[in-house]
Amino acid sequence: MSLTTLTYIAADLIALAVLVGALYAPRHARKDLMAAYIGVNVGVLAVTLLLSTSQNVGAGLGLGLFGVLSIIRLRSSSLAQGEVAYFFAALALGLLGGIQTAPIGMVAALMGIVVAALWIGDHPALMRHNRHQVIVLDHAITSETALIAHLE
């Protein structure tokens, strides 16, 4: 990988850290979506880097990749956001391994980045003090005070 490529990767990862860590986490704090954002970003980055180094692979494969992801999300049984991230990462890893136009060292490094990103994004220590809970009520409660009293 050239210094230019590493600079682009660093810029993307810094932007991702700001987006997810500094913007999303303090405002919404959903760990499952954090893993999805990290997994999708790094997966797309890895596949795009690989596709950009090849003269034999057309843009159609890249567009097909996004079509497959949308089919997975829209046509499958309900998947949690973290599961979608893992599904996409598995898809990206398969593509990285299947397109044999880049040096194996580059492909291995990109695969390592995808796996490391999900390891970090879905690590149990990440946001361990937050929890997400869904409560289903059998009737509508319009007053927030009444809702709190009902739940207590």
Short mmCIF file of C-alpha atoms in Angstrom, two decimals:
data_model
loop_
_atom_site.label_atom_id
_atom_site.label_comp_id
_atom_site.label_asym_id
_atom_site.label_seq_id
_atom_site.Cartn_x
_atom_site.Cartn_y
_atom_site.Cartn_z
CA MET A 1 0.00 0.00 0.00
CA SER A 2 1.27 3.43 -0.86
CA LEU A 3 1.49 6.33 1.55
CA THR A 4 -1.37 7.98 -0.36
CA THR A 5 -3.62 4.95 0.17
CA LEU A 6 -2.73 4.82 3.86
CA THR A 7 -3.55 8.51 4.13
CA TYR A 8 -7.00 7.93 2.64
CA ILE A 9 -7.59 5.01 5.01
CA ALA A 10 -6.50 7.11 7.99
CA ALA A 11 -8.77 9.96 6.92
CA ASP A 12 -11.73 7.60 6.62
CA LEU A 13 -11.09 5.99 10.01
CA ILE A 14 -10.68 9.37 11.70
CA ALA A 15 -13.92 10.59 10.13
CA LEU A 16 -15.65 7.38 11.20
CA ALA A 17 -14.37 7.78 14.77
CA VAL A 18 -15.72 11.32 14.89
CA LEU A 19 -19.06 10.34 13.33
CA VAL A 20 -19.69 7.30 15.50
CA GLY A 21 -17.68 8.08 18.63
CA ALA A 22 -18.14 11.82 19.02
CA LEU A 23 -21.48 12.38 17.30
CA TYR A 24 -23.60 9.23 17.34
CA ALA A 25 -22.65 7.63 20.65
CA PRO A 26 -23.31 10.63 22.94
CA ARG A 27 -26.62 11.39 21.23
CA HIS A 28 -28.15 7.95 20.64
CA ALA A 29 -25.99 5.34 22.39
CA ARG A 30 -27.20 2.25 20.53
CA LYS A 31 -24.37 -0.25 20.54
CA ASP A 32 -25.95 -2.42 17.84
CA LEU A 33 -26.00 0.49 15.40
CA MET A 34 -22.43 1.47 16.26
CA ALA A 35 -21.28 -2.00 15.20
CA ALA A 36 -23.34 -1.69 12.02
CA TYR A 37 -21.88 1.71 11.11
CA ILE A 38 -18.33 0.58 11.76
CA GLY A 39 -18.74 -2.73 9.95
CA VAL A 40 -20.42 -1.22 6.89
CA ASN A 41 -17.90 1.62 6.63
CA VAL A 42 -14.82 -0.53 6.91
CA GLY A 43 -16.27 -3.23 4.66
CA VAL A 44 -17.08 -0.71 1.94
CA LEU A 45 -13.66 0.90 2.36
CA ALA A 46 -11.87 -2.42 1.96
CA VAL A 47 -13.86 -3.52 -1.08
CA THR A 48 -13.59 -0.10 -2.71
CA LEU A 49 -9.84 -0.04 -2.21
CA LEU A 50 -9.54 -3.44 -3.79
CA LEU A 51 -11.81 -2.57 -6.72
CA SER A 52 -9.88 0.66 -7.32
CA THR A 53 -6.62 -1.28 -7.79
CA SER A 54 -7.97 -3.57 -10.48
CA GLN A 55 -8.40 -2.87 -14.17
CA ASN A 56 -10.30 -6.15 -14.72
CA VAL A 57 -13.20 -5.50 -12.34
CA GLY A 58 -15.89 -3.11 -13.51
CA ALA A 59 -18.10 -0.79 -11.54
CA GLY A 60 -20.91 -3.30 -12.02
CA LEU A 61 -19.46 -5.55 -9.34
CA GLY A 62 -19.33 -2.68 -6.88
CA LEU A 63 -22.91 -1.71 -7.62
CA GLY A 64 -23.95 -5.35 -7.36
CA LEU A 65 -22.40 -5.47 -3.90
CA PHE A 66 -24.68 -2.70 -2.70
CA GLY A 67 -27.64 -4.42 -4.34
CA VAL A 68 -26.86 -7.62 -2.44
CA LEU A 69 -26.64 -5.68 0.84
CA SER A 70 -30.03 -4.06 0.27
CA ILE A 71 -31.58 -7.44 -0.54
CA ILE A 72 -30.12 -8.89 2.64
CA ARG A 73 -31.56 -6.05 4.72
CA LEU A 74 -34.94 -5.73 3.05
CA ARG A 75 -35.78 -9.31 2.10
CA SER A 76 -34.51 -11.32 5.05
CA SER A 77 -36.12 -12.06 8.37
CA SER A 78 -35.63 -9.30 10.86
CA LEU A 79 -31.94 -8.95 11.67
CA ALA A 80 -30.44 -6.80 14.37
CA GLN A 81 -28.19 -4.01 13.17
CA GLY A 82 -25.12 -5.74 14.56
CA GLU A 83 -26.04 -8.89 12.64
CA VAL A 84 -26.27 -6.87 9.43
CA ALA A 85 -22.76 -5.53 10.10
CA TYR A 86 -21.43 -9.04 10.51
CA PHE A 87 -23.30 -10.19 7.42
CA PHE A 88 -21.85 -7.35 5.37
CA ALA A 89 -18.37 -7.96 6.75
CA ALA A 90 -18.65 -11.62 5.78
CA LEU A 91 -19.73 -10.54 2.31
CA ALA A 92 -16.83 -8.09 2.06
CA LEU A 93 -14.35 -10.73 3.21
CA GLY A 94 -15.66 -13.12 0.58
CA LEU A 95 -15.26 -10.53 -2.13
CA LEU A 96 -11.79 -9.62 -0.92
CA GLY A 97 -10.76 -13.24 -1.04
CA GLY A 98 -12.46 -13.93 -4.34
CA ILE A 99 -11.09 -11.06 -6.40
CA GLN A 100 -7.52 -12.15 -7.02
CA THR A 101 -6.24 -9.06 -8.76
CA ALA A 102 -4.44 -7.45 -5.82
CA PRO A 103 -1.36 -8.71 -3.97
CA ILE A 104 -2.19 -11.14 -1.18
CA GLY A 105 -0.53 -8.88 1.39
CA MET A 106 -2.92 -6.06 0.55
CA VAL A 107 -5.94 -8.37 0.61
CA ALA A 108 -4.88 -9.83 3.97
CA ALA A 109 -4.38 -6.36 5.42
CA LEU A 110 -7.84 -5.25 4.24
CA MET A 111 -9.40 -8.40 5.70
CA GLY A 112 -7.64 -7.69 8.97
CA ILE A 113 -9.05 -4.17 9.01
CA VAL A 114 -12.61 -5.45 8.48
CA VAL A 115 -12.31 -8.02 11.26
CA ALA A 116 -10.58 -5.61 13.66
CA ALA A 117 -13.27 -2.99 13.04
CA LEU A 118 -16.02 -5.39 14.07
CA TRP A 119 -14.01 -6.61 17.03
CA ILE A 120 -13.77 -3.03 18.26
CA GLY A 121 -17.28 -1.99 17.24
CA ASP A 122 -18.96 -4.97 18.91
CA HIS A 123 -16.64 -5.37 21.90
CA PRO A 124 -18.49 -5.94 25.20
CA ALA A 125 -16.43 -3.23 26.90
CA LEU A 126 -17.65 -0.64 24.40
CA MET A 127 -20.49 1.34 26.00
CA ARG A 128 -21.01 -1.34 28.66
CA HIS A 129 -22.83 1.12 30.92
CA ASN A 130 -25.59 1.70 28.38
CA ARG A 131 -28.48 -0.62 27.71
CA HIS A 132 -31.32 -0.71 25.23
CA GLN A 133 -34.71 -1.93 26.34
CA VAL A 134 -37.98 -2.27 24.42
CA ILE A 135 -41.21 -2.16 26.39
CA VAL A 136 -44.54 -3.03 24.77
CA LEU A 137 -47.66 -1.63 26.41
CA ASP A 138 -51.16 -2.96 25.92
CA HIS A 139 -52.65 0.55 25.64
CA ALA A 140 -51.56 4.08 24.72
CA ILE A 141 -50.44 6.46 27.45
CA THR A 142 -50.27 10.07 26.31
CA SER A 143 -48.84 11.64 29.45
CA GLU A 144 -45.14 11.14 30.14
CA THR A 145 -45.81 11.35 33.89
CA ALA A 146 -48.50 8.66 33.65
CA LEU A 147 -46.16 6.51 31.53
CA ILE A 148 -43.39 6.72 34.12
CA ALA A 149 -45.83 5.87 36.90
CA HIS A 150 -47.20 2.92 34.89
CA LEU A 151 -43.71 1.56 34.23
CA GLU A 152 -42.65 1.92 37.84
#
